Structures are given as structure tokens and as C-alpha cells.
Amino acid sequence: MNITGNKKSSYLIIGYGNTIRGDDGAGYQIAEAVAQWNFNHVRSLAVHQLTPDLAEAIAQAKTVIFVDAVATLSEVKIEQLTPNSATSFTGHYADPRSMLALTCALYKAIPTAYQILIPAVNFSFGETLSPVTRKNVDLALVKIKQLVSQQSSRRITTYDKTL
């Protein structure tokens, strides 16, 4: 992962999920879409899962937004997060709260953090989102753009999807 300089980005969007399991790739696709906005204060990472190596990028953000697809929702859910050191890593995988706790432990940094959960209904093999998830991806992108546009002045984005 390349992080240039010590300058904090205002926003870090981390979209994660399996891009070949239908709706599970929604978070990943959202991170890719955010990268196309070219906002200079937004960094976007599209990853398959949350891993400990993301802690450095999280520490350098003022606000981090985790985006994932879940099967148990009927509408987009946005919630603020706090670190939770009681949660643990399973192998190399972590949840957003444990990522925040790790970031705090390693870098003494706790950015403001949110989780955006996208309703998902199809986890079969394929790269196409279901109509339900596609609609909610579009809604989540509108909400993210409203949040990050408040600080947009110049438009250049750092994007890294190969972690």
C-alpha cells in the first residue's frame, strides 16, 4: 500500500467484498466509483477484505467510511463506529471496529468512523449486482458524495485497489 507523505486525507473510503459473489462486491464497487470523483481530500480503497495492513491508511485519515454488503437489511444503514478491542481478527480478516482498535493501538490515532451497510440478496457466483443491491449502491453513493462534497475544492483522488 502506498501512502504518500504524512498529510492526512480528510476521508478514506474502504469498500470491501468479494467481486465474484454477486452482491457481495457492492462495497468494492462503491470504492471504485468514489475514485472516479477525483476529490483531492478523498482516498478510496477497494479491497476484498479488511486486513491489518489497512491500519496505516486508516491512521492517516480524519474520517474513515467502511462500506460492505449484508444480507440482513432492507435499506442502506449508516452508523458511527467506535473501536472495539474485544472483537478479534479471524486469520487475516477483521471487522471495522477491530480495525479501529488496531489503528489506535499501533498509531495512537482514532479517526471519526462510519459503516455503510448495503442490502444484498444474491451471493451466487457472478459479477453482476441484483437490482435491489444496485439501487442501494446508487443511494449509498449519493449519501457518500453529500458527506465528502462539503469539503471539496480541488479534485484529485488517490486510488489503490491492489493491496
Coordinates of C-alpha atoms in Angstrom, one line a residue:
M1 CA 0.0 0.0 0.0
N2 CA 1.5 3.3 -1.0
I3 CA 0.8 6.3 1.2
T4 CA 2.4 9.5 0.1
G5 CA 3.8 11.8 2.8
N6 CA 2.4 12.3 6.2
K7 CA -0.5 14.5 5.1
K8 CA -3.8 13.3 6.4
S9 CA -6.6 12.8 3.9
S10 CA -9.9 14.1 5.1
Y11 CA -11.8 11.0 4.0
L12 CA -10.8 7.4 3.5
I13 CA -13.5 5.2 1.9
I14 CA -12.8 1.5 2.3
G15 CA -15.2 -0.7 0.2
Y16 CA -14.8 -4.4 0.6
G17 CA -16.3 -7.6 -0.6
N18 CA -15.9 -10.5 -3.0
T19 CA -16.4 -9.2 -6.5
I20 CA -17.2 -12.6 -8.0
R21 CA -20.0 -13.4 -5.5
G22 CA -22.8 -11.2 -6.8
D23 CA -24.0 -8.6 -4.4
D24 CA -21.0 -9.2 -2.0
G25 CA -18.9 -7.0 -4.3
A26 CA -21.1 -3.9 -3.7
G27 CA -18.6 -2.3 -1.2
Y28 CA -15.8 -2.9 -3.6
Q29 CA -17.7 -1.3 -6.5
I30 CA -18.6 1.7 -4.4
A31 CA -14.9 2.3 -3.6
E32 CA -14.2 2.1 -7.3
A33 CA -17.0 4.6 -8.1
V34 CA -15.8 7.0 -5.4
A35 CA -12.3 7.0 -7.0
Q36 CA -13.8 8.4 -10.2
W37 CA -15.0 11.5 -8.4
N38 CA -11.4 12.8 -8.2
F39 CA -11.8 14.7 -4.9
N40 CA -8.4 15.8 -3.6
H41 CA -9.5 15.2 0.0
V42 CA -10.8 11.6 -0.5
R43 CA -8.8 8.4 -0.7
S44 CA -10.6 5.3 -1.9
L45 CA -9.5 1.7 -1.3
A46 CA -11.3 -1.2 -2.9
V47 CA -10.3 -4.4 -1.1
H48 CA -11.6 -8.0 -0.8
Q49 CA -11.5 -8.0 3.0
L50 CA -10.3 -5.9 5.9
T51 CA -6.8 -6.8 6.8
P52 CA -4.3 -5.5 9.4
D53 CA -2.2 -3.7 6.8
L54 CA -5.0 -1.1 6.3
A55 CA -4.4 0.3 9.8
E56 CA -1.7 2.7 8.5
A57 CA -4.1 4.2 5.9
I58 CA -6.8 4.5 8.5
A59 CA -4.5 6.3 10.9
Q60 CA -3.8 8.9 8.2
A61 CA -7.5 9.8 7.6
K62 CA -9.6 12.2 9.6
T63 CA -12.8 10.2 8.7
V64 CA -13.0 6.7 7.5
I65 CA -16.0 5.1 5.9
F66 CA -16.3 1.3 5.7
V67 CA -18.7 0.0 3.1
D68 CA -19.9 -3.6 2.9
A69 CA -22.9 -5.6 1.7
V70 CA -25.0 -7.6 4.1
A71 CA -28.0 -10.0 3.6
T72 CA -30.0 -9.0 6.7
L73 CA -31.0 -5.4 5.7
S74 CA -33.9 -4.0 3.7
E75 CA -32.3 -0.5 3.3
V76 CA -29.0 1.3 3.5
K77 CA -27.8 1.6 7.0
I78 CA -25.2 4.2 8.2
E79 CA -23.8 4.1 11.7
Q80 CA -21.0 5.7 13.5
L81 CA -18.4 3.3 14.9
T82 CA -16.1 3.3 17.9
P83 CA -13.1 1.0 18.3
N84 CA -13.8 -2.4 19.9
S85 CA -10.7 -4.3 21.0
A86 CA -12.9 -7.2 22.2
T87 CA -13.5 -8.2 18.6
S88 CA -10.7 -10.1 17.1
F89 CA -9.1 -10.9 13.8
T90 CA -10.1 -14.2 12.2
G91 CA -6.9 -15.2 10.3
H92 CA -6.2 -12.1 8.3
Y93 CA -9.7 -10.8 8.4
A94 CA -11.1 -8.1 10.7
D95 CA -14.3 -6.1 11.1
P96 CA -14.4 -2.3 11.1
R97 CA -14.4 -1.9 14.9
S98 CA -11.4 -4.2 15.4
M99 CA -9.6 -2.3 12.6
L100 CA -10.2 1.0 14.5
A101 CA -8.9 -0.7 17.7
L102 CA -5.8 -1.9 15.9
T103 CA -5.2 1.5 14.4
C104 CA -5.4 3.1 17.8
A105 CA -3.0 0.5 19.3
L106 CA -0.4 0.9 16.6
Y107 CA -0.7 4.5 15.6
K108 CA -2.4 6.2 18.6
A109 CA -4.9 7.5 16.0
I110 CA -8.7 7.2 16.1
P111 CA -10.4 8.8 13.1
T112 CA -14.1 9.5 13.0
A113 CA -15.5 6.3 11.6
Y114 CA -18.7 5.2 9.9
Q115 CA -20.0 2.0 8.5
I116 CA -22.4 1.9 5.5
L117 CA -24.1 -1.4 5.0
I118 CA -25.8 -2.2 1.7
P119 CA -28.7 -4.6 1.4
A120 CA -27.7 -7.7 -0.6
V121 CA -29.8 -10.6 -1.8
N122 CA -27.6 -12.5 -4.3
F123 CA -24.3 -14.1 -3.3
S124 CA -24.1 -16.6 -6.1
F125 CA -21.1 -16.7 -8.4
G126 CA -21.1 -13.8 -10.8
E127 CA -20.1 -10.1 -11.0
T128 CA -23.5 -8.6 -11.5
L129 CA -25.4 -6.9 -8.7
S130 CA -29.0 -7.7 -8.2
P131 CA -31.5 -4.9 -8.9
V132 CA -32.1 -4.4 -5.2
T133 CA -28.4 -4.0 -4.4
R134 CA -27.7 -1.8 -7.5
K135 CA -30.5 0.6 -6.3
N136 CA -29.0 0.7 -2.8
V137 CA -25.4 1.2 -4.1
D138 CA -26.7 4.2 -6.0
L139 CA -28.3 5.5 -2.8
A140 CA -25.1 4.9 -0.8
L141 CA -23.0 6.8 -3.4
V142 CA -25.4 9.8 -3.1
K143 CA -25.0 9.8 0.7
I144 CA -21.2 9.5 0.5
K145 CA -21.0 12.2 -2.1
Q146 CA -23.1 14.5 0.1
L147 CA -20.8 13.9 3.0
V148 CA -17.5 14.3 1.2
S149 CA -18.6 17.2 -1.1
Q150 CA -18.9 19.5 1.9
Q151 CA -15.1 19.9 1.8
S152 CA -14.4 19.5 -1.9
S153 CA -12.4 22.3 -3.5
R154 CA -9.8 20.7 -5.8
R155 CA -10.5 17.4 -7.5
I156 CA -7.7 14.8 -7.4
T157 CA -8.2 11.3 -5.8
T158 CA -5.7 8.8 -4.6
Y159 CA -6.9 5.3 -5.5
D160 CA -5.4 1.9 -4.8
K161 CA -7.2 -1.3 -5.4
T162 CA -4.3 -3.6 -5.3
L163 CA -3.5 -4.2 -1.7

